[in-house]
PDB file of C-alpha atoms in Angstrom:
ATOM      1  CA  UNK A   1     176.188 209.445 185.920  1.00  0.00           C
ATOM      2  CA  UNK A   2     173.092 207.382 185.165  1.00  0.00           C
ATOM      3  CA  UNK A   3     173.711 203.586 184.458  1.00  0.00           C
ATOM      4  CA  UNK A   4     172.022 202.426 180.931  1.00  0.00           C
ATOM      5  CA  UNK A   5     169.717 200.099 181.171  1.00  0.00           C
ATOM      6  CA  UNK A   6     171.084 197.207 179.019  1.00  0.00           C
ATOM      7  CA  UNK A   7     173.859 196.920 181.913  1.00  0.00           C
ATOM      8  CA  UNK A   8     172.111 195.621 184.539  1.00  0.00           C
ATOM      9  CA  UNK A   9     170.684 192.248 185.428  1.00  0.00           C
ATOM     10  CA  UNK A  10     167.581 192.319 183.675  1.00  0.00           C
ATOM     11  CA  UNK A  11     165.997 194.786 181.101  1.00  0.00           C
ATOM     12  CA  UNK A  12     162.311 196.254 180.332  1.00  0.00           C
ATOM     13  CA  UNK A  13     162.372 194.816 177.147  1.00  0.00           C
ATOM     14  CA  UNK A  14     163.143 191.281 177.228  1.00  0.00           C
ATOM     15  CA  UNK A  15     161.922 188.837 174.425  1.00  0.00           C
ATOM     16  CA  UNK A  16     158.405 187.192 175.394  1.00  0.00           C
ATOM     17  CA  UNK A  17     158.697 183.496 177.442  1.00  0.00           C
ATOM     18  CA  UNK A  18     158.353 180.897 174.718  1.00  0.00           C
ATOM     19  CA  UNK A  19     155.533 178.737 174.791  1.00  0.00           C
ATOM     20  CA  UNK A  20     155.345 176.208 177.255  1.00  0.00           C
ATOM     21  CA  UNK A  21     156.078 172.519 176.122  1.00  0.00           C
ATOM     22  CA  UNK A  22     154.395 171.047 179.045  1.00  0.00           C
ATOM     23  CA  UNK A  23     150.832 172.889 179.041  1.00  0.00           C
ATOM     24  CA  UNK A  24     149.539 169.951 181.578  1.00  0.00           C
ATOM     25  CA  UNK A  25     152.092 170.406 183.929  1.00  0.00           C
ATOM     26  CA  UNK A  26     151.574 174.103 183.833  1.00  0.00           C
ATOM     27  CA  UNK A  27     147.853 173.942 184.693  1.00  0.00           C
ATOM     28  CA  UNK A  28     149.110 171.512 187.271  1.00  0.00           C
ATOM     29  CA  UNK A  29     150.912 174.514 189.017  1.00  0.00           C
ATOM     30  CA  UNK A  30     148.474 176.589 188.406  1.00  0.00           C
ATOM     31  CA  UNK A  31     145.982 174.907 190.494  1.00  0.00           C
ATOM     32  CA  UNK A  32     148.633 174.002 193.115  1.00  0.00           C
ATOM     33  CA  UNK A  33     148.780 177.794 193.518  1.00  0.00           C
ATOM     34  CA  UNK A  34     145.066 178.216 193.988  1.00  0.00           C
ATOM     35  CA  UNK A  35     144.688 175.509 196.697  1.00  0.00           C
ATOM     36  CA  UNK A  36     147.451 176.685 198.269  1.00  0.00           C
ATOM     37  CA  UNK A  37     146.430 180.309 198.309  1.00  0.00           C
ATOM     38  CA  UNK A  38     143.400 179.465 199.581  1.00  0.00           C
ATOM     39  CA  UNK A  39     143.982 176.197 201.978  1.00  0.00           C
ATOM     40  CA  UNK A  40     147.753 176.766 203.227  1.00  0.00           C
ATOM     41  CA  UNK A  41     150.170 174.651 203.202  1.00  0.00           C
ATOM     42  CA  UNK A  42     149.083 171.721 205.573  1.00  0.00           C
ATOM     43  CA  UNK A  43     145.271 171.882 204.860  1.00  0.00           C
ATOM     44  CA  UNK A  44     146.153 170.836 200.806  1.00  0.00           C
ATOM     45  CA  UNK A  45     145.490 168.066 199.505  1.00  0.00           C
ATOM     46  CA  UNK A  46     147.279 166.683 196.384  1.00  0.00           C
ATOM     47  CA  UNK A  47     143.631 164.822 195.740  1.00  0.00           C
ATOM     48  CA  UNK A  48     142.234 168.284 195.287  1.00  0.00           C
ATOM     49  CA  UNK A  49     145.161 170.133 193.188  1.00  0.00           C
ATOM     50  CA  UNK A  50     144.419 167.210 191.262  1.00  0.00           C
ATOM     51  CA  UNK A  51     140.890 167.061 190.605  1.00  0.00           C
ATOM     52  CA  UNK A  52     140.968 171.216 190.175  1.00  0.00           C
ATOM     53  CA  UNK A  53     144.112 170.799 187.404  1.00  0.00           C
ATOM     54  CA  UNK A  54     142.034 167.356 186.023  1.00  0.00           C
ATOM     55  CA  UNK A  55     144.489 165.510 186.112  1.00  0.00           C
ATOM     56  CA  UNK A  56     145.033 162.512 188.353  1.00  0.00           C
ATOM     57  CA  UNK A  57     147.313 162.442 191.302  1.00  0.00           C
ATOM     58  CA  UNK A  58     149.622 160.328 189.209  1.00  0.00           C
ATOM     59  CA  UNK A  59     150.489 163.000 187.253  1.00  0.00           C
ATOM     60  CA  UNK A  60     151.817 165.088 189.909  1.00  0.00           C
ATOM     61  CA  UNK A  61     154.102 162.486 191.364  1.00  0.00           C
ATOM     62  CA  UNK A  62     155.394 161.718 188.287  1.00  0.00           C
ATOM     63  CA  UNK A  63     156.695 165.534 187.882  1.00  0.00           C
ATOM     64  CA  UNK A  64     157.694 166.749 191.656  1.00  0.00           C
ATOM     65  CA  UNK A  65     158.850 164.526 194.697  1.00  0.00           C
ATOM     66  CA  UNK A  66     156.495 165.535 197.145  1.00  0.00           C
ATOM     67  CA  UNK A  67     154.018 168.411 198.165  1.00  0.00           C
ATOM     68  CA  UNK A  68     157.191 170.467 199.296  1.00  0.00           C
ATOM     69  CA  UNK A  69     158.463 170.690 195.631  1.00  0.00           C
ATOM     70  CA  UNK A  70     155.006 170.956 194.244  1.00  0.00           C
ATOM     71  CA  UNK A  71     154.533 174.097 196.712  1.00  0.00           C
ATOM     72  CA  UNK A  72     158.170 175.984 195.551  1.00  0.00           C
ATOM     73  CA  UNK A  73     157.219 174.873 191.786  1.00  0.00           C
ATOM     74  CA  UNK A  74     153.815 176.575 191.887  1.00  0.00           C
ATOM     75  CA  UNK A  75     155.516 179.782 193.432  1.00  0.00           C
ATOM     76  CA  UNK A  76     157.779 179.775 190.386  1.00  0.00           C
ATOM     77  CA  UNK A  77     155.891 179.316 188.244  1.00  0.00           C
ATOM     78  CA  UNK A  78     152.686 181.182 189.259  1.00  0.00           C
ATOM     79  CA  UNK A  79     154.170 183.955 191.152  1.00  0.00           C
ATOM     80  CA  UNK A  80     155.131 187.477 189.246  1.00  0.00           C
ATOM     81  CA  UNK A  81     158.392 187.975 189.114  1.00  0.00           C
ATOM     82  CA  UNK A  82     159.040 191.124 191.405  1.00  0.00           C
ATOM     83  CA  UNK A  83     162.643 192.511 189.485  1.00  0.00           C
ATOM     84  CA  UNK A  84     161.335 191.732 185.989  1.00  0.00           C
ATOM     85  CA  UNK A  85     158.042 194.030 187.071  1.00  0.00           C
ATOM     86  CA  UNK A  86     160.131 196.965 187.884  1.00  0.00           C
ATOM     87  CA  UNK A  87     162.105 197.183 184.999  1.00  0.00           C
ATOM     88  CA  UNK A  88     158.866 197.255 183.457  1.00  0.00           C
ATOM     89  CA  UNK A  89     157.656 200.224 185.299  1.00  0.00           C
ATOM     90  CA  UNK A  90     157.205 203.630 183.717  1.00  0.00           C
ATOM     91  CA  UNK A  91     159.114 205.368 185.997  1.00  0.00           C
ATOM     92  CA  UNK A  92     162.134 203.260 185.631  1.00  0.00           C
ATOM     93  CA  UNK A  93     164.835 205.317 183.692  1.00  0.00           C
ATOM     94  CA  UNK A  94     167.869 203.076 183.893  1.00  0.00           C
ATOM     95  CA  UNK A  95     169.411 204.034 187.239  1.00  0.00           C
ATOM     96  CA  UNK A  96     170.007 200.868 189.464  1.00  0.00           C
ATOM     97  CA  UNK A  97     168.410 202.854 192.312  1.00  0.00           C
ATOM     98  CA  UNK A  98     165.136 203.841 191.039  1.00  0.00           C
ATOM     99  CA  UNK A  99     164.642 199.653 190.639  1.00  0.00           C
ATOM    100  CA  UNK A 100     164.869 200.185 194.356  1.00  0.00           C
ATOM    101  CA  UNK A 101     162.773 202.825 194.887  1.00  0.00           C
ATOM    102  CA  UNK A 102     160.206 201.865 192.890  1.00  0.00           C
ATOM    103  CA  UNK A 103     160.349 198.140 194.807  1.00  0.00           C
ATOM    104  CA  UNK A 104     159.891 200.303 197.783  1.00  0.00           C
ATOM    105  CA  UNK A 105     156.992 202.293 196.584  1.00  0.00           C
ATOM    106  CA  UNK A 106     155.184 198.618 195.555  1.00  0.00           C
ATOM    107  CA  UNK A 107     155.361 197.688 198.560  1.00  0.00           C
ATOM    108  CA  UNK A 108     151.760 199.836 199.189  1.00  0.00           C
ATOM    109  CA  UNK A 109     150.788 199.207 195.615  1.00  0.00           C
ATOM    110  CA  UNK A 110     149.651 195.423 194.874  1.00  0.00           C
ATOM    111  CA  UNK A 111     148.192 194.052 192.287  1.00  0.00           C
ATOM    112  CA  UNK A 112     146.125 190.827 192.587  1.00  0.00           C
ATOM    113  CA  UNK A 113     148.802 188.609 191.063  1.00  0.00           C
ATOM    114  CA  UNK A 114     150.872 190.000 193.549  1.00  0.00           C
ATOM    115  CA  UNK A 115     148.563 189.157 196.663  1.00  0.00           C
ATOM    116  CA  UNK A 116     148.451 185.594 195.234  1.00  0.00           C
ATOM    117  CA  UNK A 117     152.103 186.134 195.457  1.00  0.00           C
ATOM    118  CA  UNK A 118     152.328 186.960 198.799  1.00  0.00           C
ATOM    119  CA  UNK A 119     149.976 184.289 199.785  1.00  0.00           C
ATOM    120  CA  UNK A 120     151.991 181.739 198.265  1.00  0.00           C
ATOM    121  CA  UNK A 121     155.362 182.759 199.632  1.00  0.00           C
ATOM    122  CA  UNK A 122     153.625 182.970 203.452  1.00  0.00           C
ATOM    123  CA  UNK A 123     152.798 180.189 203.599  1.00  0.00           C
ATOM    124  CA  UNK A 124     155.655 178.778 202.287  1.00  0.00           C
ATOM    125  CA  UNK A 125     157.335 180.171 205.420  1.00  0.00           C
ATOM    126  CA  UNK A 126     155.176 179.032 207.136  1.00  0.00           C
ATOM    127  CA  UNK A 127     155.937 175.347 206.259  1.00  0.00           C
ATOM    128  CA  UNK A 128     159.208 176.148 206.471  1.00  0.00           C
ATOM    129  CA  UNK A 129     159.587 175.986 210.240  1.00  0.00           C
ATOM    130  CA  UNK A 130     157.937 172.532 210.220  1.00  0.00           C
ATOM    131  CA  UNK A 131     159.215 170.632 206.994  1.00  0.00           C
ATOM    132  CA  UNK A 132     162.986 170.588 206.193  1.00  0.00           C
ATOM    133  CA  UNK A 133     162.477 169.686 202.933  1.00  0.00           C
ATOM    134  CA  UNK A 134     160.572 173.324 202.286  1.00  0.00           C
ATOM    135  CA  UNK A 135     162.864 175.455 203.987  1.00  0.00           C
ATOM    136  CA  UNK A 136     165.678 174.431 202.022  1.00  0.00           C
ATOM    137  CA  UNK A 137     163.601 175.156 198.605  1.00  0.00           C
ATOM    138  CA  UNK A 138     162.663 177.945 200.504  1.00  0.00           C
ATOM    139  CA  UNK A 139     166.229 179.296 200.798  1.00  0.00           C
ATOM    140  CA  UNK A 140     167.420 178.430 197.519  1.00  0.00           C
ATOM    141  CA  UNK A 141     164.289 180.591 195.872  1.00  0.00           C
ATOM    142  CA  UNK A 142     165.673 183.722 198.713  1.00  0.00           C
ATOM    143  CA  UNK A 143     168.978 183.354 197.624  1.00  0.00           C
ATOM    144  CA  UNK A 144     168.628 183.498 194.091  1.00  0.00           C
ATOM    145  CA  UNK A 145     166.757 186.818 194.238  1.00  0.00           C
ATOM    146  CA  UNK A 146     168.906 188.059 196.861  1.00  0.00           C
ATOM    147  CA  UNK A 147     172.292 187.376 194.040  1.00  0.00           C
ATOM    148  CA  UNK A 148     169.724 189.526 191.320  1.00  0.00           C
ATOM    149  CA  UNK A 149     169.698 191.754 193.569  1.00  0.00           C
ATOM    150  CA  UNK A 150     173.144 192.461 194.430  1.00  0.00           C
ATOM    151  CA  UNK A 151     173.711 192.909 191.098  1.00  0.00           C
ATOM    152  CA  UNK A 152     171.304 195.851 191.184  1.00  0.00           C
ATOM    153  CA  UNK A 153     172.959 197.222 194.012  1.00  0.00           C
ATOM    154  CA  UNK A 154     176.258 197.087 192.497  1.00  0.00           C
ATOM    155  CA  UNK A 155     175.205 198.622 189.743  1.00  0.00           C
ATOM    156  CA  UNK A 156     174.120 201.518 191.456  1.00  0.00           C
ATOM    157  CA  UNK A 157     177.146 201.474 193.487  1.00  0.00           C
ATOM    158  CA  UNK A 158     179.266 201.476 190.654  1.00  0.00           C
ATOM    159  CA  UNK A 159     177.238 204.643 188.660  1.00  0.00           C
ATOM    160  CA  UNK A 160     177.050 206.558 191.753  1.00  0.00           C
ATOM    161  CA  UNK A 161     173.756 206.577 192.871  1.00  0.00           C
ATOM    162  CA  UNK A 162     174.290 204.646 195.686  1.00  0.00           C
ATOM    163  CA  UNK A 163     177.453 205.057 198.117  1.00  0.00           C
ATOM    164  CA  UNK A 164     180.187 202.820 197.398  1.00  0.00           C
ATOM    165  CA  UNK A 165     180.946 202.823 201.322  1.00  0.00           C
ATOM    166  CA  UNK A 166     177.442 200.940 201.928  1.00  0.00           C
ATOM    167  CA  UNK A 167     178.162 196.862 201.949  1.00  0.00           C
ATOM    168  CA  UNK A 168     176.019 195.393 200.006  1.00  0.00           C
ATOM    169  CA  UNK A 169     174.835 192.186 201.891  1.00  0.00           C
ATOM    170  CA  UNK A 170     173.995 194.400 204.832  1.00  0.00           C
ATOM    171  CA  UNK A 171     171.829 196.105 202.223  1.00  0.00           C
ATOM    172  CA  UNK A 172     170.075 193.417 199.815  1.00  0.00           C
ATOM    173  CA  UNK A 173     169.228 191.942 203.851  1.00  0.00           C
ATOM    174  CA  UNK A 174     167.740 195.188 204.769  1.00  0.00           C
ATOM    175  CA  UNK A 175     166.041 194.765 201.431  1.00  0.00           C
ATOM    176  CA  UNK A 176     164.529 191.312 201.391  1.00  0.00           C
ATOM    177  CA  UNK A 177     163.860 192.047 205.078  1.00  0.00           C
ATOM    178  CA  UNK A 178     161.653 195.401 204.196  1.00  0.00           C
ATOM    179  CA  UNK A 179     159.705 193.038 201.895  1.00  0.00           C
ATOM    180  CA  UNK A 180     159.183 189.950 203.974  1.00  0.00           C
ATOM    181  CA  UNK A 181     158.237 191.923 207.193  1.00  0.00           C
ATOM    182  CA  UNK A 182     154.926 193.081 204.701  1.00  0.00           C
ATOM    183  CA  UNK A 183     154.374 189.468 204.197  1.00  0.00           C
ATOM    184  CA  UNK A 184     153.435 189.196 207.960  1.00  0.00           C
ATOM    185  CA  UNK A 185     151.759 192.257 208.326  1.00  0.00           C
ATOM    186  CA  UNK A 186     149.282 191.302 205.626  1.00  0.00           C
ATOM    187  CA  UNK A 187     148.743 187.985 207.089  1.00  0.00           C
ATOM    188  CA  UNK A 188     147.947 189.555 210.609  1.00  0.00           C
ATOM    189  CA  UNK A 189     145.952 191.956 208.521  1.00  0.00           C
ATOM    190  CA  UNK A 190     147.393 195.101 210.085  1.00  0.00           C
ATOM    191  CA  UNK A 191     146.736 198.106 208.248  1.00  0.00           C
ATOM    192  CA  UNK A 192     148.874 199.599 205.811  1.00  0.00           C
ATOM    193  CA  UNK A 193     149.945 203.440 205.621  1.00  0.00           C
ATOM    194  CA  UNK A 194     148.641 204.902 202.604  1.00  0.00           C
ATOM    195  CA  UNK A 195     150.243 205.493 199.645  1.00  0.00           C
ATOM    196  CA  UNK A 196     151.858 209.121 199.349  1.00  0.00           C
ATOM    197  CA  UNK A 197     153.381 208.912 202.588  1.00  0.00           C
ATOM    198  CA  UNK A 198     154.972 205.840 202.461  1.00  0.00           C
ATOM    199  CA  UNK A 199     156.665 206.720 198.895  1.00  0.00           C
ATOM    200  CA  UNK A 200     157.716 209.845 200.631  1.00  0.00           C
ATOM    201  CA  UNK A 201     159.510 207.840 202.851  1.00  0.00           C
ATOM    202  CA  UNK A 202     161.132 205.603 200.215  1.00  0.00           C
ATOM    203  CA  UNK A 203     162.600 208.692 198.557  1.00  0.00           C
ATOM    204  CA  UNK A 204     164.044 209.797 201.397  1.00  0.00           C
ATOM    205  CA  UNK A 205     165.504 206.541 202.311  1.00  0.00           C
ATOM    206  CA  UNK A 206     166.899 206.133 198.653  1.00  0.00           C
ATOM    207  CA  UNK A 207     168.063 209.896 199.061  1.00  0.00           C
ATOM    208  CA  UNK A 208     170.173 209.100 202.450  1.00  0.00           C
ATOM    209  CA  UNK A 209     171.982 206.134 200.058  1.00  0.00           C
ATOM    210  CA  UNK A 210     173.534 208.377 198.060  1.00  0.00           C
ATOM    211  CA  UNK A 211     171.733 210.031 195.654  1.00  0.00           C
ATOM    212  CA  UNK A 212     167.858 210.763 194.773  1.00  0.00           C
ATOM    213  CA  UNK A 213     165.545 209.287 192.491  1.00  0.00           C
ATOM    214  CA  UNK A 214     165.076 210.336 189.566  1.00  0.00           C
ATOM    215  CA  UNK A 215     161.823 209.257 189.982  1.00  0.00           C
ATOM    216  CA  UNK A 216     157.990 210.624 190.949  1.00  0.00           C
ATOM    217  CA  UNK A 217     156.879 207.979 193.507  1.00  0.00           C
ATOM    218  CA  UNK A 218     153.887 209.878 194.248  1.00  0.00           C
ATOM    219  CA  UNK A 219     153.000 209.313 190.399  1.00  0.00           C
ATOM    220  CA  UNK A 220     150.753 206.147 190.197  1.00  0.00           C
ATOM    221  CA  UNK A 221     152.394 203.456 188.178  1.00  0.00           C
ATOM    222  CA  UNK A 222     150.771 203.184 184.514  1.00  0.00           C
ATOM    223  CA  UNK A 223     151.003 200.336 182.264  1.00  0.00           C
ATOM    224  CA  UNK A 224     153.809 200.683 179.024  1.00  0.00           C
ATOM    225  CA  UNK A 225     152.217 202.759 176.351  1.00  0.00           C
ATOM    226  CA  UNK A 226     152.048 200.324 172.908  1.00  0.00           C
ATOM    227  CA  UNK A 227     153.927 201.623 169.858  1.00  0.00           C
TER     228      UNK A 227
END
């Protein structure tokens, strides 16, 4: 029994973000993304994410605490929203588990909002082990994916597609886990494995949970036809 779409935690099809009502502050984080990307963590400088955004340092105090909140805002803000991008996908046909094995297969397939992505969320590990302050931002931004994506693993739980027997904490972990571990091996620059085998992999894994996808991983994603 497939799952419609409408009943899980986020759908292809949402209404477009509203305008934003602070356009300064938003070029604000988007510059704190860039120097971040590109400087890490310690070697930023609010001067610089200043002078790049044109505004004055002034105007960054006045909106975040420190550099710690400036750094979680900007991968907010700037970052693409992983779940949101895979209801998106083509391949996605309302089953909670292809959301997985799609997030599997995209793993090998990244986009360059996504490397900024990654970027940003390294290093924000990274200053995690030295500043407090980030690592509990850091955990609260974890966390509230991880609950998003319990939800999707309940849902697929619940239509059959994934064992009920599986406990899902042990699985959003191994999830999160799969993910994060690509961070690092992108840092250290290690190659990847291509493509095809890697999705081959995924379906496999996805198969073993209970069910298998009614997906084509080995199909390249393509962008949503328009009406």
């Amino acid at each position: 029994m497939a799952l419609a779409a409408e009943n899980l935690p986020s759908a292809p099809d949402a209404p477009a973000v509203p305008a934003s009502d602070d356009p300064l502050g938003d070029r604000l984080l988007e510059a704190a993304a860039e120097v971040f990307a590109e400087r890490g963590y310690d070697r930023a400088g609010v001067a610089e994410i200043a002078r790049r955004a044109g505004v004055t340092t002034g105007a960054i105090y006045s909106r975040h605490a420190g550099k710690a909140g400036l750094l979680v805002a900007a991968l907010e803000c700037c970052a693409t929203d992983e779940l949101d991008s895979l209801f998106a996908d083509h391949r996605f046909q309302g089953r909670a588990e292809d959301v997985l094995a799609i997030a599997g297969s995209h793993l090998v397939r990244r986009s360059s909002d996504a490397d900024r992505s990654s970027a940003l969320l390294t290093e924000a590990f990274i200053a995690a082990r030295r500043d407090p302050a980030v690592a509990d931002l850091i955990r609260s931004h974890v966390l509230d994916r991880r609950d998003r994506l319990r939800d999707i693993i309940e849902a697929a739980k619940a239509s059959g597609g994934i064992g009920a027997d599986l406990d899902t904490e042990a699985l959003a972990t191994f999830c999160h886990a799969l993910g994060f571990g690509f961070l690092l091996l992108e840092a250290a620059e290690v190659p990847l494995p291509s493509a095809p085998p890697w999705e081959q992999l995924i379906a496999h894994l996805i198969a073993a949970l209970g069910a298998e996808p009614s997906i084509d991983l080995t199909t390249p994603p393509t962008s949503p036809q328009e009406p």
